[in-house]
CSV table of C-alpha atoms in Angstrom, one decimal:
chain,number,residue,atom,x,y,z
A,1,MET,CA,53.6,21.4,-17.4
A,2,ALA,CA,52.3,18.1,-18.7
A,3,ALA,CA,49.7,18.3,-21.4
A,4,ILE,CA,46.3,17.0,-20.3
A,5,SER,CA,44.6,15.1,-23.0
A,6,ALA,CA,41.0,14.3,-23.4
A,7,ALA,CA,41.9,10.6,-23.1
A,8,MET,CA,43.5,11.2,-19.7
A,9,VAL,CA,40.4,13.0,-18.5
A,10,GLY,CA,38.2,10.3,-19.7
A,11,GLU,CA,40.3,7.6,-18.0
A,12,LEU,CA,40.2,9.4,-14.7
A,13,ARG,CA,36.4,10.0,-15.0
A,14,ALA,CA,35.9,6.3,-15.7
A,15,LYS,CA,37.9,5.4,-12.5
A,16,THR,CA,36.2,8.0,-10.2
A,17,ASP,CA,32.9,9.0,-11.9
A,18,ALA,CA,33.8,12.6,-11.0
A,19,PRO,CA,32.6,15.5,-13.2
A,20,MET,CA,34.8,16.1,-16.3
A,21,MET,CA,36.0,19.5,-15.2
A,22,GLU,CA,37.0,18.2,-11.8
A,23,CYS,CA,39.0,15.5,-13.4
A,24,LYS,CA,40.8,17.9,-15.7
A,25,LYS,CA,41.6,20.2,-12.7
A,26,ALA,CA,42.9,17.3,-10.7
A,27,LEU,CA,45.1,16.1,-13.5
A,28,THR,CA,46.4,19.6,-14.1
A,29,GLU,CA,47.2,20.0,-10.4
A,30,ALA,CA,48.9,16.6,-10.4
A,31,GLU,CA,50.9,17.4,-13.6
A,32,GLY,CA,49.4,14.4,-15.4
A,33,ASN,CA,50.1,11.9,-12.6
A,34,MET,CA,47.0,9.7,-12.6
A,35,GLU,CA,47.4,8.2,-9.1
A,36,ARG,CA,48.0,11.7,-7.7
A,37,ALA,CA,45.0,13.0,-9.5
A,38,GLU,CA,42.9,10.2,-7.9
A,39,GLU,CA,44.1,11.2,-4.5
A,40,ILE,CA,43.3,14.9,-5.2
A,41,LEU,CA,39.8,14.0,-6.3
A,42,ARG,CA,39.2,11.9,-3.1
A,43,VAL,CA,40.0,14.9,-1.0
A,44,LYS,CA,37.8,17.1,-3.1
A,45,LEU,CA,34.9,14.6,-3.1
A,46,GLY,CA,35.1,14.5,0.6
A,47,GLY,CA,34.6,18.3,0.6
A,48,LYS,CA,31.7,17.8,-1.8
A,49,ALA,CA,30.2,15.4,0.7
A,50,SER,CA,30.4,18.1,3.4
A,51,LYS,CA,28.7,20.6,1.2
A,52,ALA,CA,25.9,18.2,0.3
A,53,ALA,CA,25.2,17.4,3.9
A,54,SER,CA,22.8,20.3,4.4
A,55,ARG,CA,20.5,19.3,1.4
A,56,ILE,CA,17.2,17.6,2.0
A,57,THR,CA,17.0,13.9,1.4
A,58,ALA,CA,13.3,13.1,0.9
A,59,GLU,CA,13.8,10.3,-1.8
A,60,GLY,CA,15.5,7.0,-1.2
A,61,VAL,CA,15.3,3.3,-1.0
A,62,VAL,CA,13.9,0.8,1.5
A,63,ALA,CA,15.6,-2.6,1.7
A,64,SER,CA,15.1,-5.7,3.8
A,65,VAL,CA,16.9,-9.0,4.6
A,66,VAL,CA,15.5,-12.1,6.3
A,67,SER,CA,17.8,-14.9,7.5
A,68,GLY,CA,16.1,-17.5,9.6
A,69,ASN,CA,14.9,-15.9,12.8
A,70,VAL,CA,16.6,-12.6,12.1
A,71,ALA,CA,15.4,-9.8,9.8
A,72,ALA,CA,16.2,-6.2,9.1
A,73,LEU,CA,14.5,-3.3,7.5
A,74,ILE,CA,16.3,-0.1,6.5
A,75,GLU,CA,15.6,3.3,4.8
A,76,ILE,CA,18.4,5.3,3.3
A,77,ASN,CA,17.5,8.6,1.7
A,78,CYS,CA,18.9,10.7,-1.1
A,79,GLU,CA,17.8,13.9,-2.8
A,80,THR,CA,16.3,12.8,-6.1
A,81,ASP,CA,14.5,9.8,-7.6
A,82,PHE,CA,17.4,9.3,-10.2
A,83,VAL,CA,19.8,8.2,-7.5
A,84,THR,CA,17.4,5.5,-6.3
A,85,LYS,CA,18.1,3.7,-9.5
A,86,ASN,CA,21.9,3.9,-9.2
A,87,ASP,CA,23.4,0.5,-8.8
A,88,ASP,CA,26.1,1.7,-6.3
A,89,PHE,CA,23.5,3.4,-4.1
A,90,ILE,CA,21.2,0.3,-4.2
A,91,ALA,CA,24.2,-2.0,-3.3
A,92,PHE,CA,25.1,0.3,-0.4
A,93,VAL,CA,21.5,0.1,1.0
A,94,ASN,CA,21.4,-3.6,0.7
A,95,ALA,CA,24.8,-4.0,2.3
A,96,CYS,CA,23.7,-1.8,5.2
A,97,ALA,CA,20.5,-3.9,5.7
A,98,LYS,CA,22.7,-7.0,5.9
A,99,LEU,CA,25.0,-5.3,8.5
A,100,VAL,CA,22.0,-4.5,10.6
A,101,ALA,CA,20.9,-8.1,10.6
A,102,GLU,CA,24.3,-9.5,11.4
A,103,HIS,CA,25.6,-7.0,13.9
A,104,ASN,CA,22.6,-5.5,15.6
A,105,PRO,CA,23.9,-1.9,15.8
A,106,ALA,CA,22.3,0.2,18.5
A,107,ASP,CA,21.7,3.3,16.3
A,108,VAL,CA,22.7,5.0,13.1
A,109,ALA,CA,26.0,6.1,14.6
A,110,ALA,CA,26.9,2.5,15.5
A,111,LEU,CA,25.9,1.3,12.0
A,112,SER,CA,28.0,4.0,10.4
A,113,ALA,CA,31.1,2.8,12.3
A,114,LEU,CA,30.8,-0.8,11.1
A,115,PRO,CA,33.4,-2.0,8.6
A,116,LEU,CA,32.3,-2.1,4.9
A,117,ASP,CA,34.3,-2.7,1.7
A,118,GLY,CA,37.7,-1.8,3.2
A,119,GLY,CA,36.4,1.2,5.1
A,120,THR,CA,33.4,1.9,7.2
A,121,VAL,CA,29.8,2.5,6.4
A,122,GLU,CA,30.4,6.2,6.9
A,123,THR,CA,33.4,6.5,4.6
A,124,ILE,CA,31.6,4.5,1.9
A,125,ARG,CA,28.6,6.9,2.3
A,126,ALA,CA,30.8,9.9,2.0
A,127,ALA,CA,32.6,8.5,-1.1
A,128,LEU,CA,29.2,7.8,-2.7
A,129,ILE,CA,28.1,11.4,-2.0
A,130,GLY,CA,31.2,12.6,-3.8
A,131,LYS,CA,30.9,10.2,-6.7
A,132,ILE,CA,27.2,10.8,-7.3
A,133,GLY,CA,26.9,14.4,-6.2
A,134,GLU,CA,23.9,14.1,-3.9
A,135,ASN,CA,23.5,14.0,-0.2
A,136,MET,CA,22.6,10.6,1.3
A,137,ALA,CA,21.5,9.8,4.8
A,138,ILE,CA,20.8,6.6,6.8
A,139,ARG,CA,17.4,7.6,8.2
A,140,ARG,CA,16.2,4.5,10.2
A,141,PHE,CA,16.4,0.8,10.6
A,142,LYS,CA,14.7,-2.0,12.6
A,143,ARG,CA,16.1,-5.4,13.5
A,144,PHE,CA,13.9,-8.4,14.4
A,145,GLU,CA,15.1,-11.5,16.2
A,146,THR,CA,12.4,-14.0,17.3
A,147,ASN,CA,11.4,-17.6,17.8
A,148,SER,CA,8.4,-16.9,15.5
A,149,LYS,CA,8.5,-16.7,11.7
A,150,LEU,CA,9.6,-13.6,9.8
A,151,THR,CA,8.8,-12.5,6.3
A,152,SER,CA,9.3,-9.3,4.3
A,153,TYR,CA,7.6,-7.6,1.4
A,154,LEU,CA,9.0,-4.8,-0.8
A,155,HIS,CA,6.7,-2.7,-3.0
A,156,GLY,CA,9.4,-1.6,-5.5
A,157,THR,CA,11.9,0.2,-3.4
A,158,ARG,CA,9.6,2.8,-1.8
A,159,ILE,CA,7.6,0.7,0.7
A,160,GLY,CA,9.1,-2.1,2.9
A,161,VAL,CA,7.4,-4.3,5.4
A,162,VAL,CA,8.6,-7.0,7.9
A,163,VAL,CA,6.1,-9.1,9.7
A,164,GLU,CA,6.7,-11.3,12.7
A,165,PHE,CA,4.0,-14.1,12.7
A,166,ASP,CA,3.0,-17.6,13.7
A,167,ALA,CA,1.4,-19.8,11.0
A,168,ALA,CA,1.7,-23.2,9.5
A,169,ASP,CA,1.6,-21.7,6.0
A,170,GLU,CA,4.3,-19.3,5.1
A,171,GLN,CA,2.0,-17.6,2.6
A,172,VAL,CA,-0.1,-16.2,5.4
A,173,GLY,CA,2.8,-14.0,6.5
A,174,LYS,CA,3.4,-12.9,2.9
A,175,ASP,CA,-0.3,-12.1,2.4
A,176,VAL,CA,-0.3,-10.0,5.6
A,177,ALA,CA,2.9,-8.2,4.6
A,178,MET,CA,1.3,-7.3,1.2
A,179,HIS,CA,-1.9,-6.2,2.9
A,180,ILE,CA,0.1,-3.8,5.2
A,181,ALA,CA,1.9,-2.3,2.2
A,182,ALA,CA,-1.4,-1.7,0.5
A,183,MET,CA,-3.5,-0.5,3.5
A,184,LYS,CA,-0.7,1.1,5.7
A,185,PRO,CA,-2.0,0.4,9.2
A,186,VAL,CA,-0.3,2.4,12.0
A,187,SER,CA,-0.6,-0.3,14.6
A,188,LEU,CA,-1.4,-3.9,15.2
A,189,SER,CA,-4.5,-3.3,17.2
A,190,ALA,CA,-6.8,-0.4,18.1
A,191,GLU,CA,-5.3,-0.3,21.6
A,192,GLN,CA,-1.9,0.3,20.1
A,193,VAL,CA,-2.8,3.4,18.0
A,194,PRO,CA,-0.7,6.3,19.2
A,195,ALA,CA,-2.5,8.7,21.5
A,196,ASP,CA,-1.5,11.8,19.5
A,197,LEU,CA,-3.1,10.4,16.4
A,198,ILE,CA,-6.3,9.6,18.3
A,199,GLU,CA,-6.5,13.1,19.7
A,200,LYS,CA,-5.9,14.6,16.3
A,201,GLU,CA,-8.8,12.6,14.9
A,202,ARG,CA,-10.9,13.5,17.9
A,203,SER,CA,-10.3,17.2,17.3
A,204,VAL,CA,-11.2,17.0,13.7
A,205,ALA,CA,-14.3,15.0,14.4
A,206,ALA,CA,-15.4,17.5,17.1
A,207,LEU,CA,-15.1,20.4,14.7
A,208,LYS,CA,-17.2,18.6,12.1
A,209,ALA,CA,-19.8,17.5,14.6
A,210,ALA,CA,-20.1,21.0,16.1
A,211,GLU,CA,-21.1,22.3,12.6
A,212,SER,CA,-24.0,20.0,12.6
A,213,GLY,CA,-26.0,22.1,15.1
A,214,LYS,CA,-27.2,19.0,16.9
A,215,PRO,CA,-27.5,18.8,20.7
A,216,ALA,CA,-24.4,18.3,22.8
A,217,ASP,CA,-25.1,14.7,23.7
A,218,ILE,CA,-25.6,13.8,20.1
A,219,VAL,CA,-22.4,15.7,19.1
A,220,THR,CA,-20.5,13.6,21.7
A,221,LYS,CA,-21.8,10.4,20.3
A,222,MET,CA,-20.9,11.5,16.7
A,223,VAL,CA,-17.3,12.3,17.8
A,224,GLU,CA,-16.9,9.0,19.6
A,225,GLY,CA,-18.3,7.2,16.5
A,226,SER,CA,-15.8,8.9,14.3
A,227,VAL,CA,-13.0,8.0,16.6
A,228,GLN,CA,-14.0,4.3,16.7
A,229,LYS,CA,-14.3,4.2,12.9
A,230,PHE,CA,-10.8,5.7,12.6
A,231,LEU,CA,-9.3,3.1,15.0
A,232,LYS,CA,-10.7,0.3,12.9
A,233,GLU,CA,-9.4,1.8,9.7
A,234,VAL,CA,-5.8,2.2,11.0
A,235,SER,CA,-5.3,-0.9,13.1
A,236,LEU,CA,-4.2,-4.0,11.2
A,237,LEU,CA,-6.4,-6.6,12.9
A,238,ASN,CA,-9.5,-4.5,12.3
A,239,GLN,CA,-8.9,-3.7,8.7
A,240,THR,CA,-10.8,-5.5,5.9
A,241,PHE,CA,-8.4,-8.1,4.4
A,242,VAL,CA,-7.4,-7.0,0.9
A,243,LYS,CA,-7.7,-10.6,-0.5
A,244,ASN,CA,-11.2,-11.2,1.0
A,245,ASP,CA,-13.5,-8.2,1.7
A,246,LYS,CA,-15.8,-10.4,3.7
A,247,GLN,CA,-13.2,-10.8,6.5
A,248,THR,CA,-11.1,-8.6,8.7
A,249,VAL,CA,-7.4,-9.5,9.0
A,250,GLU,CA,-8.1,-10.8,12.5
A,251,GLN,CA,-10.8,-13.1,11.2
A,252,MET,CA,-8.6,-14.4,8.4
A,253,LEU,CA,-5.8,-15.2,10.9
A,254,LYS,CA,-8.2,-17.0,13.2
A,255,SER,CA,-9.6,-19.1,10.4
A,256,VAL,CA,-6.2,-20.5,9.6
A,257,GLY,CA,-4.9,-20.7,13.2
A,258,ALA,CA,-2.4,-17.9,12.7
A,259,SER,CA,-1.4,-14.8,14.5
A,260,VAL,CA,0.7,-11.7,13.9
A,261,LYS,CA,3.0,-10.6,16.7
A,262,SER,CA,4.4,-7.4,15.3
A,263,PHE,CA,5.2,-5.5,12.1
A,264,THR,CA,7.2,-2.6,10.8
A,265,MET,CA,6.5,-0.6,7.7
A,266,TYR,CA,8.7,2.0,6.1
A,267,VAL,CA,7.5,4.4,3.4
A,268,VAL,CA,10.3,6.4,1.7
A,269,GLY,CA,10.4,10.0,2.8
A,270,GLU,CA,7.3,9.7,5.1
A,271,GLY,CA,7.2,12.7,7.3
A,272,ILE,CA,10.1,14.5,5.5
A,273,GLU,CA,9.3,17.9,4.1
A,274,LYS,CA,10.3,17.9,0.5
A,275,LYS,CA,12.1,21.0,-1.0
A,276,GLN,CA,10.2,22.4,-3.9
A,277,ASP,CA,12.9,23.4,-6.5
A,278,ASP,CA,12.5,25.6,-9.5
A,279,PHE,CA,14.1,23.4,-12.0
A,280,ALA,CA,14.3,26.0,-14.7
A,281,ALA,CA,16.0,28.5,-12.4
A,282,GLU,CA,18.4,25.8,-11.2
A,283,VAL,CA,19.4,25.0,-14.8
A,284,ALA,CA,19.8,28.7,-15.6
A,285,ALA,CA,22.0,29.1,-12.5
A,286,GLN,CA,24.2,26.2,-13.5
A,287,VAL,CA,24.6,27.5,-17.1
A,288,ALA,CA,25.6,31.0,-15.7
A,289,ALA,CA,28.1,29.4,-13.3
A,290,ALA,CA,29.6,27.4,-16.2
A,291,LYS,CA,30.0,30.5,-18.3
A,292,GLN,CA,31.8,32.3,-15.5
A,293,ALA,CA,34.1,29.4,-15.0
C-alpha cells in the first residue's frame, strides 16, 4: 500500500477543499493516485450533498442584475452566515441571477437545469454543498422585462429590490428602491395589500378595540381607523418618503412627473423558521465523534 504523506493530503485538500480526513481516506482508497482520489471525493461529496438536503437554509444572499429593459432578482439560501461571505457561493448566486435575466426560466427546476460552468446549475449547487459542507437552496427569483426603466438596490446581501418606473431622472428610481429597502412596503398601493394581511390586522384591531369597553358603533370605527392606518403604513405610495418627511412617495413622484409601475423586494430568510442550535452541544458532539473515529 502506498504511503500517504501530509503533503499529498494537503495537495488534495487544496484541489477539492474537502475535509482533511476525507482527503486522507480518499487517497488511501486510491492507493495514492491523486486523480482517482479526486473522483472518489466527488462521489462522496455528492453523498454529502444528499445528507445536507434536509437541513434548514434560513441564511443566504440576494443578488440582482439589470441589463437594459431586463432585470432579475434572486434569493439563494444556505445554513449559516459564514457561507454568505464565501466567494464561491456569492459567484454562484450572481451567476444564477444572470441566467434568470438571460433565459427567463419558468421556475426553480427550469433554472436548475440550465448549463453553468461545464455542468448545470444543479450539479454546481451539489458540488458547492459538498465542498463547503452546508445545504444550499435556490428559494425564489423574479424576472422583469418592460418598456419602462428598471433599477435595483441591494442593502448588503440581505435585502434586494428591483423597481420598474417611469421618470426623466434615473435617480428617482434609485431613491424609491432605497426607500423600499428601508420601509419594506408589502404592495404598491393600498388596494393591492393582500386580503389575508388586512384580515389579520382587522382581527388584532378588533380585539384591542373590544377591550376599550366603548359602544359597538365606536368600536367599529376604531377598528376601521386602525385598518386604514395599517394600509397607509404598508403601501408604498402612501408611505412617508424617507428623504422628505413632508411628502408621501406618491406626492414625491407626482412632483417630478414620475411613476412606479411595480417592485419586488426580497429579504433573506423572510418567512423561514430558523433552527435554534445548541452550539456548545454541537461542538461536544463533533469532538466525541472525532474521538470515536
